C-alpha atoms as an extended CHARMM CRD file, in Angstrom:
* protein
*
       131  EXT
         1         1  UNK       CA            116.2460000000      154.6150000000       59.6840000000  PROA      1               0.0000000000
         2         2  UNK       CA            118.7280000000      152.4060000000       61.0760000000  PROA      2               0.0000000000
         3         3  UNK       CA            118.8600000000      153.6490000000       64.3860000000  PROA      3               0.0000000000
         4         4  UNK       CA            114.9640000000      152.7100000000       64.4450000000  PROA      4               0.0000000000
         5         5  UNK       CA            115.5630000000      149.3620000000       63.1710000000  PROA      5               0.0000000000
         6         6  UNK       CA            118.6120000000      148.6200000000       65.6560000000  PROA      6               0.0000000000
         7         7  UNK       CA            115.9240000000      149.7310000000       68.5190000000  PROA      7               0.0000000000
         8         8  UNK       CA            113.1370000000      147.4750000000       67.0890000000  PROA      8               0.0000000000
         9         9  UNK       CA            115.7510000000      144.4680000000       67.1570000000  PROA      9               0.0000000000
        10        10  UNK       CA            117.0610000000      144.9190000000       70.4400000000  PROA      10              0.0000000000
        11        11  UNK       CA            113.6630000000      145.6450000000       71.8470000000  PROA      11              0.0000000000
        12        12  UNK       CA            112.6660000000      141.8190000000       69.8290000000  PROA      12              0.0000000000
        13        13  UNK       CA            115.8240000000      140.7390000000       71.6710000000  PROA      13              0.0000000000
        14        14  UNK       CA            114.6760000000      141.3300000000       74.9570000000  PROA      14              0.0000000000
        15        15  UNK       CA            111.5030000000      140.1880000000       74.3940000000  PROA      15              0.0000000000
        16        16  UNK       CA            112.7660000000      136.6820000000       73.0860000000  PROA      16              0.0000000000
        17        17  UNK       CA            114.8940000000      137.0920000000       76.4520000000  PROA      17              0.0000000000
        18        18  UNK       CA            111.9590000000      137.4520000000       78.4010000000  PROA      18              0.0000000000
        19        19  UNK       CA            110.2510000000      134.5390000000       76.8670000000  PROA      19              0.0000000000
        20        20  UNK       CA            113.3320000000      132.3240000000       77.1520000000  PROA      20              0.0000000000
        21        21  UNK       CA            113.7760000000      132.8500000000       81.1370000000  PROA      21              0.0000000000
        22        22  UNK       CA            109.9870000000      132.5700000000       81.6170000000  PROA      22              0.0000000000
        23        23  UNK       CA            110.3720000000      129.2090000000       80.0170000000  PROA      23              0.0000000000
        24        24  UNK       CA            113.1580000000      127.9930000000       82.1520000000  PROA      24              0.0000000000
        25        25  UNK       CA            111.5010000000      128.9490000000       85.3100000000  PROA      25              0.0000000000
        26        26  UNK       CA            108.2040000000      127.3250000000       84.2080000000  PROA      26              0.0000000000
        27        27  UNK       CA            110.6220000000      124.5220000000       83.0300000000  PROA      27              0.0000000000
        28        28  UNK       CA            112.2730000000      124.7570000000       86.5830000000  PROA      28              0.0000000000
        29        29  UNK       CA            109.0410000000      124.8890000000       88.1800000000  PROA      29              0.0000000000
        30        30  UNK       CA            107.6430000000      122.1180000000       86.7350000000  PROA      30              0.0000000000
        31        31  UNK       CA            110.2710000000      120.2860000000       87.6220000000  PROA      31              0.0000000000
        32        32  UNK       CA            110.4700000000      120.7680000000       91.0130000000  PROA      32              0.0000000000
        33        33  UNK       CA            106.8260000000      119.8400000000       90.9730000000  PROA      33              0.0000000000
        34        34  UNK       CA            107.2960000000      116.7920000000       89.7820000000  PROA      34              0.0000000000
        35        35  UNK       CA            109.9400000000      116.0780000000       92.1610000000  PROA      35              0.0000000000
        36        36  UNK       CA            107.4220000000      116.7970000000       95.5400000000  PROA      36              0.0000000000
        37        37  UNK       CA            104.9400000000      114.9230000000       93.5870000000  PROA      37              0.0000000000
        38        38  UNK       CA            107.4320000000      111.8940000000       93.5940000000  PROA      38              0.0000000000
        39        39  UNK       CA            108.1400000000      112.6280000000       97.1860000000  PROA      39              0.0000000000
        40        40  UNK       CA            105.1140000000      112.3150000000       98.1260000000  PROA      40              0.0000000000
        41        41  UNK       CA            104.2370000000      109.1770000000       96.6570000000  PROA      41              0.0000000000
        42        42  UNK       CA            107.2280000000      107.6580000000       98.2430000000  PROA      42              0.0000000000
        43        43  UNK       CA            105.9220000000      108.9600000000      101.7720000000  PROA      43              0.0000000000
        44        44  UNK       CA            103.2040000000      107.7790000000      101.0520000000  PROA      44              0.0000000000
        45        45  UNK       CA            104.3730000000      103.9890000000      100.2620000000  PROA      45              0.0000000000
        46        46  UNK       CA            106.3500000000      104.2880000000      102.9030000000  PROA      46              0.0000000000
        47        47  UNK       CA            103.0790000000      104.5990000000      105.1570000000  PROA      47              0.0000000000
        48        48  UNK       CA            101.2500000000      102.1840000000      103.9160000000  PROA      48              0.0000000000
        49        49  UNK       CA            103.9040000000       99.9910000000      104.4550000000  PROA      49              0.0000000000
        50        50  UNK       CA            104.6540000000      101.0950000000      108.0710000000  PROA      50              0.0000000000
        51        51  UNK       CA            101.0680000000      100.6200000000      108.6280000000  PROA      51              0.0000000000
        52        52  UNK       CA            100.9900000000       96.8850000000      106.5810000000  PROA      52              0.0000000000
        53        53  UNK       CA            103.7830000000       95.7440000000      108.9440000000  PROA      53              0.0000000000
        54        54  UNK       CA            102.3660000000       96.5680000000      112.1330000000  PROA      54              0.0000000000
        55        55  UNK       CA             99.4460000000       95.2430000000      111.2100000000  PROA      55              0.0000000000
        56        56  UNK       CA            101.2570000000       91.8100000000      110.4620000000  PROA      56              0.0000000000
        57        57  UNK       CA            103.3870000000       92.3380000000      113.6430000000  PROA      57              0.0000000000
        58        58  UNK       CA            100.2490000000       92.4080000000      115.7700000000  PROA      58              0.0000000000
        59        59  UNK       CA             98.2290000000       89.7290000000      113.6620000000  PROA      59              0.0000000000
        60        60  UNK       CA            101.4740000000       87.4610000000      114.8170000000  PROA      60              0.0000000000
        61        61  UNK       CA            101.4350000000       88.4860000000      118.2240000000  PROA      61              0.0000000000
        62        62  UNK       CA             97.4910000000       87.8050000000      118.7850000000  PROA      62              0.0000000000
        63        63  UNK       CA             98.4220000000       84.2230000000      116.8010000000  PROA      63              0.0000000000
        64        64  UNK       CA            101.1190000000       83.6290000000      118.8770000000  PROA      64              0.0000000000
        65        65  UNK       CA             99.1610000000       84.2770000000      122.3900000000  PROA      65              0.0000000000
        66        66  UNK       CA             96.4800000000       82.3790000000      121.2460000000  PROA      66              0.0000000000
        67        67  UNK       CA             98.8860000000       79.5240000000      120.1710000000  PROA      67              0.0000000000
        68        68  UNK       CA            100.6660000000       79.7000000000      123.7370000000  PROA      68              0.0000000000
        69        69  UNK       CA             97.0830000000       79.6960000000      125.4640000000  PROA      69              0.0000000000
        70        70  UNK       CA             95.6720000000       76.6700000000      123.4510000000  PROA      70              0.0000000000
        71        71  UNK       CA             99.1860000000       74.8230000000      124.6340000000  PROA      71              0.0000000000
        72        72  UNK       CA             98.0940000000       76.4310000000      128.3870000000  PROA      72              0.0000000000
        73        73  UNK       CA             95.0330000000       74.0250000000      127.8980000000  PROA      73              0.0000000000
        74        74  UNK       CA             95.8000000000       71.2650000000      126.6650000000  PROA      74              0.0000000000
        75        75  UNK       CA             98.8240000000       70.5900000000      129.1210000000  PROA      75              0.0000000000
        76        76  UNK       CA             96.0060000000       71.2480000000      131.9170000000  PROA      76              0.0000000000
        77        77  UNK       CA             93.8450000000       69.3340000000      130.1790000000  PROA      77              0.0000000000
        78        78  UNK       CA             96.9400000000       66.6410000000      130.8760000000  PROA      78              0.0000000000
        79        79  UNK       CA             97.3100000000       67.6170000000      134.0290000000  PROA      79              0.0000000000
        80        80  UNK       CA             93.7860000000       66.9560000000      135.3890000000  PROA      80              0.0000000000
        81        81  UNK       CA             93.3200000000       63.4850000000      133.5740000000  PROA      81              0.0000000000
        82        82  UNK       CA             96.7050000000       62.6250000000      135.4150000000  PROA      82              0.0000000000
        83        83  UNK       CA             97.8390000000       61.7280000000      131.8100000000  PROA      83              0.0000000000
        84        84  UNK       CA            100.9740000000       63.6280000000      130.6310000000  PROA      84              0.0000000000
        85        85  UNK       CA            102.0430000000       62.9160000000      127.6240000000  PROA      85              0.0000000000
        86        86  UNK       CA            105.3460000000       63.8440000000      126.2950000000  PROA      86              0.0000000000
        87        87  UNK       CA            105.0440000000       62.6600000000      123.4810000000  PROA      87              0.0000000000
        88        88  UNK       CA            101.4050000000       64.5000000000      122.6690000000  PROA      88              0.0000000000
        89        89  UNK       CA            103.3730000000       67.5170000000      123.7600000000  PROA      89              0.0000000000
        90        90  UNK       CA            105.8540000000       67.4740000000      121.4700000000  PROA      90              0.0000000000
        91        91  UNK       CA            103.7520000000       67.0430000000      118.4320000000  PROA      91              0.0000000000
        92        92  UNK       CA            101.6680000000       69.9250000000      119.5280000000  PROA      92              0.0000000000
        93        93  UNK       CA            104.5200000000       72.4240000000      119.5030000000  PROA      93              0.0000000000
        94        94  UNK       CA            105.8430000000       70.9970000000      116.1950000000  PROA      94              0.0000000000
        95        95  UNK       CA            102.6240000000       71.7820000000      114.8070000000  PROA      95              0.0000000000
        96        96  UNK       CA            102.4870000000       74.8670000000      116.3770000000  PROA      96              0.0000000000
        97        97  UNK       CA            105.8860000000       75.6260000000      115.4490000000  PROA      97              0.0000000000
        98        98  UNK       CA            105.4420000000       74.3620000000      111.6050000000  PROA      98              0.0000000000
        99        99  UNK       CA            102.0960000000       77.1860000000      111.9730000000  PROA      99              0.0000000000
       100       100  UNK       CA            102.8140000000       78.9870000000      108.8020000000  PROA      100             0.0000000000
       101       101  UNK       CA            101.9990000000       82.0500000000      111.1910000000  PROA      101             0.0000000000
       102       102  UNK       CA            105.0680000000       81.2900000000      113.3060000000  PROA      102             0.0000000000
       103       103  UNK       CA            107.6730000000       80.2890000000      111.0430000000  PROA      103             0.0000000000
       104       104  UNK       CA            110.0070000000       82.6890000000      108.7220000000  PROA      104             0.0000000000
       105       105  UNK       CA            108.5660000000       81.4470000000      105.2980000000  PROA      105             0.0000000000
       106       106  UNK       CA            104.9000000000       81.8130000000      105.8690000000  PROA      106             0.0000000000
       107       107  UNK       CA            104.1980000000       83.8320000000      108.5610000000  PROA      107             0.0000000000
       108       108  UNK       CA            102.9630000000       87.6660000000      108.1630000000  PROA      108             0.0000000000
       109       109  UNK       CA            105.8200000000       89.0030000000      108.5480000000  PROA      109             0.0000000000
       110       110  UNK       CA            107.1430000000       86.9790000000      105.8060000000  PROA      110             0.0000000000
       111       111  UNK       CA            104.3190000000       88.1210000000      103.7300000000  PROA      111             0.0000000000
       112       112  UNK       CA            104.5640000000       91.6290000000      104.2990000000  PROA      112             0.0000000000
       113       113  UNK       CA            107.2400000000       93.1350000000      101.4840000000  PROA      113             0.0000000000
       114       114  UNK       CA            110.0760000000       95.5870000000      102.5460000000  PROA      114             0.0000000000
       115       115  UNK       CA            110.3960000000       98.8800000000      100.7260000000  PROA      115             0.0000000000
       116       116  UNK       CA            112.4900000000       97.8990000000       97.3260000000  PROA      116             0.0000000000
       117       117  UNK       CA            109.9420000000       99.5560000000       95.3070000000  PROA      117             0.0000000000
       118       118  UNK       CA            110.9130000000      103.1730000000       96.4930000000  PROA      118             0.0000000000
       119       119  UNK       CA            113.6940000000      103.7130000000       93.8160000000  PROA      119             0.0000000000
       120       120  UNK       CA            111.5800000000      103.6980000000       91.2130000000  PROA      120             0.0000000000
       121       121  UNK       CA            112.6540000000      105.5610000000       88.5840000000  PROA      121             0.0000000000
       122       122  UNK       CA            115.8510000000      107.7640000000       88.2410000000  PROA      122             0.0000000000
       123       123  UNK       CA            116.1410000000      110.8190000000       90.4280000000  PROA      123             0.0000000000
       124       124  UNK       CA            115.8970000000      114.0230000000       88.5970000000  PROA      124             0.0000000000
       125       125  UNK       CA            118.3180000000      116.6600000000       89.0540000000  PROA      125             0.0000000000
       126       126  UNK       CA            115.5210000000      118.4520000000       91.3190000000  PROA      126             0.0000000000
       127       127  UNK       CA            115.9330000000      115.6540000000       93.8150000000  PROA      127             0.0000000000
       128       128  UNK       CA            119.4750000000      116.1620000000       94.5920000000  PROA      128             0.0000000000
       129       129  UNK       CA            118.9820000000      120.0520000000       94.4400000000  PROA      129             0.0000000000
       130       130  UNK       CA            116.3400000000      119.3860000000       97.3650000000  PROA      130             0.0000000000
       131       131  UNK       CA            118.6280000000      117.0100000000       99.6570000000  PROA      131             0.0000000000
């Protein structure tokens, strides 16, 4: 009688246990999934941005020896007709220096955006629990 029924509740007990903690670990595990799944995606960006900023970095430096060897040429170019002209020099390295390429506004570098977006969203309590 009731010691029957006392056994069938505790035995429902434990199985409602059971279910409970099976939930929190699946809730748990999810979780933490999540979390690697946002890491990743900020390793990622972080990559691809690496990568974008060399790429800028090197675009700058080919512009900038190509810049110095056109100025190379055109003082020779000077030089041989016996004409230098200060004057035409100057203007050539303002130009070269208002070169979107080599100046802080316009130039790839410029161009190229830092890492802001990696604090997207808030961090779960999985994130901390990782550091």
């Amino acid at each position: 009688g009731i010691q029957a029924e006392l056994d069938a509740l505790k035995s429902k007990n434990k199985e409602l246990n059971v279910l409970r903690q099976r939930r929190r670990e699946e809730h748990r595990r999810e979780m933490f999934q999540e979390a690697v799944e946002h890491k990743d995606a900020k390793v990622d960006r972080i990559k691809h941005e690496r990568s974008h900023l060399w790429e800028a970095r090197k675009k700058t430096g080919a512009e900038a020896a190509h810049a110095r060897e056109k100025f190379k040429q055109q003082i020779l170019e000077m030089r041989i007709k016996s004409k230098v002209d200060p004057e035409a020099m100057e203007e050539m390295l303002k130009r070269l220096l208002d070169d979107p390429a080599f100046n802080a506004e316009g130039g790839a570098m410029h161009r190229a955006q830092s890492l802001p977006s990696l604090q997207q969203g808030p961090r779960s309590p999985v994130d901390s629990a990782m550091l």
